[in-house]
CSV table of C-alpha atoms in Angstrom, one decimal:
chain,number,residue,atom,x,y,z
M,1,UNK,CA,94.8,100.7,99.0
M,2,UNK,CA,94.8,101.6,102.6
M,3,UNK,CA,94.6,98.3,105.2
M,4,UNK,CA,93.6,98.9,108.0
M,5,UNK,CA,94.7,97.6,111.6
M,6,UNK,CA,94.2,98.3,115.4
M,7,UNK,CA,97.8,97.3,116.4
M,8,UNK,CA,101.2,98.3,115.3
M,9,UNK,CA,102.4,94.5,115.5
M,10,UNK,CA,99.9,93.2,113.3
M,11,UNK,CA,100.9,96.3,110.4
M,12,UNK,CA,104.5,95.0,111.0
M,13,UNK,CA,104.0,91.6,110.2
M,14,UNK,CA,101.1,92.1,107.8
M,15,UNK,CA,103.6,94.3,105.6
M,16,UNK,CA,106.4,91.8,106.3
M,17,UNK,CA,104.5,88.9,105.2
M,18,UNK,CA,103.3,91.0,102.0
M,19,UNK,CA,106.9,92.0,101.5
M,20,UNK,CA,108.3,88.7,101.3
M,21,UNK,CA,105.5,86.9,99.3
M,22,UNK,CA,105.7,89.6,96.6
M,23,UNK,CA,109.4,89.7,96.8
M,24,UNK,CA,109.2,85.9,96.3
M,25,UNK,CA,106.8,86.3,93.3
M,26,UNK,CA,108.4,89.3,91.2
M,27,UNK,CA,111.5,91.5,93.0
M,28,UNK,CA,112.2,92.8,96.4
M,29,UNK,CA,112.9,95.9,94.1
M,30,UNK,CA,109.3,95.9,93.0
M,31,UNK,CA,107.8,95.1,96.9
M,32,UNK,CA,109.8,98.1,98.0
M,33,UNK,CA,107.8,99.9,95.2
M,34,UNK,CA,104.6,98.9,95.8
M,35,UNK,CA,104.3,98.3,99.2
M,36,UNK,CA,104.2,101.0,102.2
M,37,UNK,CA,104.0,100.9,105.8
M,38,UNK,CA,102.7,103.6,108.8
M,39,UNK,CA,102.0,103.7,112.1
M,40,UNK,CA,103.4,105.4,115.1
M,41,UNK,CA,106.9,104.0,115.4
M,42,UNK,CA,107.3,104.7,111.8
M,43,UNK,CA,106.4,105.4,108.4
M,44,UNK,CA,108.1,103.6,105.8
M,45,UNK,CA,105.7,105.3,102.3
M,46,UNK,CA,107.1,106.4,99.1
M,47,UNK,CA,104.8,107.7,96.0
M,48,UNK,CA,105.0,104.4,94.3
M,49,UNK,CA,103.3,102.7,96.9
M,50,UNK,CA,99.6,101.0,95.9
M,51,UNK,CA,99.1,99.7,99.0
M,52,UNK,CA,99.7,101.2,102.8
M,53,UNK,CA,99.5,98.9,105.7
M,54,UNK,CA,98.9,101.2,108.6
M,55,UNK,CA,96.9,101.5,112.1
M,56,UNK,CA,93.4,102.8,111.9
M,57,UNK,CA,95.1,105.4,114.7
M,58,UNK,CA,97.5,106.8,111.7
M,59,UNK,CA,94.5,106.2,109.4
M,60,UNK,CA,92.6,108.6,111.0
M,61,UNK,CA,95.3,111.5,111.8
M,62,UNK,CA,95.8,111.3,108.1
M,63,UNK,CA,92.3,110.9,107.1
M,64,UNK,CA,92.6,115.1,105.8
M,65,UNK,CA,94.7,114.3,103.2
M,66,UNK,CA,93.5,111.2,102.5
M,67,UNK,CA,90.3,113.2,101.4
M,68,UNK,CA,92.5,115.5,99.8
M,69,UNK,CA,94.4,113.6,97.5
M,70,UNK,CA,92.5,111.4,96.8
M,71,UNK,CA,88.8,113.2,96.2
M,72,UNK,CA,88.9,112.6,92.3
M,73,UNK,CA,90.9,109.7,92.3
M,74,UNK,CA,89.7,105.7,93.3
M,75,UNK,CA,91.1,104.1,96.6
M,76,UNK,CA,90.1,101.1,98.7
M,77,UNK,CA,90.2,100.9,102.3
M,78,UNK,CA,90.3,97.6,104.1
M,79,UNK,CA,89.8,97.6,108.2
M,80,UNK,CA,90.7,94.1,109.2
M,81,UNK,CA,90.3,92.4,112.6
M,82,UNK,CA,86.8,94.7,112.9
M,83,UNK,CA,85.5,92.0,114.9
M,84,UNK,CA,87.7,93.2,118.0
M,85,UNK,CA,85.9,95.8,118.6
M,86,UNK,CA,88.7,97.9,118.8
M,87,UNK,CA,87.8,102.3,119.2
M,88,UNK,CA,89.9,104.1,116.4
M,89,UNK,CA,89.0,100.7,113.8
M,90,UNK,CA,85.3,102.0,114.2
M,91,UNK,CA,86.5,105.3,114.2
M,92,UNK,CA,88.0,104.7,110.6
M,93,UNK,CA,85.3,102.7,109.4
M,94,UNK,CA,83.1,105.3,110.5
M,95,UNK,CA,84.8,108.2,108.9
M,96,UNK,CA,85.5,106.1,105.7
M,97,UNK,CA,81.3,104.7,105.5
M,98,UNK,CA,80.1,108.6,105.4
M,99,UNK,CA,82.3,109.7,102.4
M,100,UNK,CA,81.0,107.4,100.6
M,101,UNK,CA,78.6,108.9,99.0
M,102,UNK,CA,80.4,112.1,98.3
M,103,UNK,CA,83.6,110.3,96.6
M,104,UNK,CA,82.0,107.8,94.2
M,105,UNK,CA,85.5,106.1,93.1
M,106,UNK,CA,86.4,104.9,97.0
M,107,UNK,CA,85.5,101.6,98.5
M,108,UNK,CA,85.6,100.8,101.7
M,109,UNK,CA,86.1,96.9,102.7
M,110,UNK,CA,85.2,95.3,106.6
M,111,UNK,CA,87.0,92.0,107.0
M,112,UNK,CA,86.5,90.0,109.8
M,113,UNK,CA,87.7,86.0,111.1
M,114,UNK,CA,84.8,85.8,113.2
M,115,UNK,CA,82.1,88.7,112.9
M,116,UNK,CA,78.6,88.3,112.3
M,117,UNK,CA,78.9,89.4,108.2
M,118,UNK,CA,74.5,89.8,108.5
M,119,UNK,CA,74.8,92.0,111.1
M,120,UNK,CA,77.7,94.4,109.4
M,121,UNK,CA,75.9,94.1,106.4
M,122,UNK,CA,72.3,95.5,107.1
M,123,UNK,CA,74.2,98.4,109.3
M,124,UNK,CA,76.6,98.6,105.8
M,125,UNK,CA,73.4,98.4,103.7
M,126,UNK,CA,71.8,101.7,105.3
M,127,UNK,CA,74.7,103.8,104.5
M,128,UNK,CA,74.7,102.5,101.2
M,129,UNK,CA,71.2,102.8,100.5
M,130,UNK,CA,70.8,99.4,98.7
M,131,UNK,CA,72.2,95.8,99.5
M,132,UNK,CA,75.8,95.2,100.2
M,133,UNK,CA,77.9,92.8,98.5
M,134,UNK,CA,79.3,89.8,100.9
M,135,UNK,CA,81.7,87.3,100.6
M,136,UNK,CA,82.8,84.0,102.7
M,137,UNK,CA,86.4,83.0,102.3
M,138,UNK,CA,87.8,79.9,104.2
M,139,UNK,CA,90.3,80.2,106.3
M,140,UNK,CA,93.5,78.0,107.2
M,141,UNK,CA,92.9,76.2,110.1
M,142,UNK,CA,95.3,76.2,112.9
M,143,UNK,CA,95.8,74.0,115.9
M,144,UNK,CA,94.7,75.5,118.8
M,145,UNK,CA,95.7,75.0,122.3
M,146,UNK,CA,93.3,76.5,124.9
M,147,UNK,CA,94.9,77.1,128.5
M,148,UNK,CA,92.4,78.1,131.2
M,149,UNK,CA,93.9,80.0,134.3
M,150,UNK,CA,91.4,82.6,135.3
M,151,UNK,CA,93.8,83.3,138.2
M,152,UNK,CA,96.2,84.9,135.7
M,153,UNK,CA,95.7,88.7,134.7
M,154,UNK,CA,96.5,89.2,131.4
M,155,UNK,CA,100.0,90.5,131.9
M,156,UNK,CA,100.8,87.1,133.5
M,157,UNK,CA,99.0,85.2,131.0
M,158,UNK,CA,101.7,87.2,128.7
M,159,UNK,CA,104.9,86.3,130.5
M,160,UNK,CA,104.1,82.9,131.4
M,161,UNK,CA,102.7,81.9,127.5
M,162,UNK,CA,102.9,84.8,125.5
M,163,UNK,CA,106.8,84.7,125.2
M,164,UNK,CA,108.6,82.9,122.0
M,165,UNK,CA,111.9,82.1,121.2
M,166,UNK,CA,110.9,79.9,118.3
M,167,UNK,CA,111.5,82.5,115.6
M,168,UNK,CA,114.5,82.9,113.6
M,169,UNK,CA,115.7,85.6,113.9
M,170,UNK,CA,115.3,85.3,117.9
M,171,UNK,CA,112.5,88.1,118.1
M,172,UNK,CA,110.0,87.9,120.8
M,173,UNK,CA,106.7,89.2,119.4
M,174,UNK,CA,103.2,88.1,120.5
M,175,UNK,CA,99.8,89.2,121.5
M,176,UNK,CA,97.5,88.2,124.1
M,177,UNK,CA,93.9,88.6,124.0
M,178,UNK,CA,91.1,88.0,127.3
M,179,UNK,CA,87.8,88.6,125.5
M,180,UNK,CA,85.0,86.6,127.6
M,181,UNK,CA,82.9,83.7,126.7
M,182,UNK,CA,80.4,85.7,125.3
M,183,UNK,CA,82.5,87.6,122.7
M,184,UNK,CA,84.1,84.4,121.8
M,185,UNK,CA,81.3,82.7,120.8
M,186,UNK,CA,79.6,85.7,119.1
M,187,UNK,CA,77.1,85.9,121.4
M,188,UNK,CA,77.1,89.2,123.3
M,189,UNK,CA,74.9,89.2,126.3
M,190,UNK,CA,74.0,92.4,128.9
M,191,UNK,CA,74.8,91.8,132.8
């Protein structure tokens, strides 16, 4: 299983949080085993691995022998966050969609906190040639806190909120996003 994700912070604490909850469950021996991560500050995979959290960047500069070793074998990939619109995820997506056909045992799964799962769907369904399976899975709401300084650019947006010191372990990790209105609300809109 490959998961798919535009940014190196999110494959860093996606793996992290996998580590830890399947460390908690079984052994952090058995996490170690199973679980891999690569992007490109690092690559952290062993043979054992079943699942890969990785950037769809490092996705697609591996995508050769991802074909290759796995043409007669069944894999999954999952591209997350798809609904950011972000270049190499619809790159992999891409590349991943037209194999399809010619490796019958790979899968390719779109998730998605706020896309329009119609939409992906009847573009999904024409590459699949029939009707493709969707499902709805509620999330965990969290409190949101929405701050409104248009005057900021995004790098001062950053510094002034973006910044943490309430982790543990005293890291500073966070990301800041500017989409408009428009994207926000699903509706996209031409100017």
């Amino acid at each position: 299983i490959f998961v798919l994700v535009p940014r190196i912070l999110i494959a860093e604490n996606v793996y992290a949080r996998a580590i830890d909850e399947l460390s908690n469950q079984r052994t952090p021996q058995l996490a170690e085993e199973l679980l891999g991560i690569s992007h490109g500050d690092r690559s952290h995979r062993k043979d054992t691995n079943k699942v890969v959290f990785m950037t769809a960047g490092t996705y697609l500069r591996t995508f050769p022998e991802v074909r290759a070793n796995y043409k007669d074998r069944p894999f999954v990939v999952i591209a997350d966050e798809i609904h950011e619109g972000d270049v190499e995820v619809e790159r992999a997506v891409a590349v991943t969609a037209s194999m399809l056909t010619e490796m019958p045992s790979a899968r390719l799964i779109l998730s998605s906190a706020t896309q329009d799962k119609d939409r992906i769907r009847q573009t999904m369904d024409s590459v699949n040639g029939r009707k493709t399976p969707t499902v709805h899975v509620d999330g965990r709401p969290f409190d949101l806190t929405i701050i409104e300084e248009p005057e900021l650019t995004p790098a001062e947006a950053y510094v002034k909120y973006g910044w943490s010191t309430d982790i543990e372990d005293g890291a500073r990790k966070a990301l800041t996003f500017a989409p408009g209105k428009a994207e926000i609300s699903g509706r996209m809109t031409t100017r």
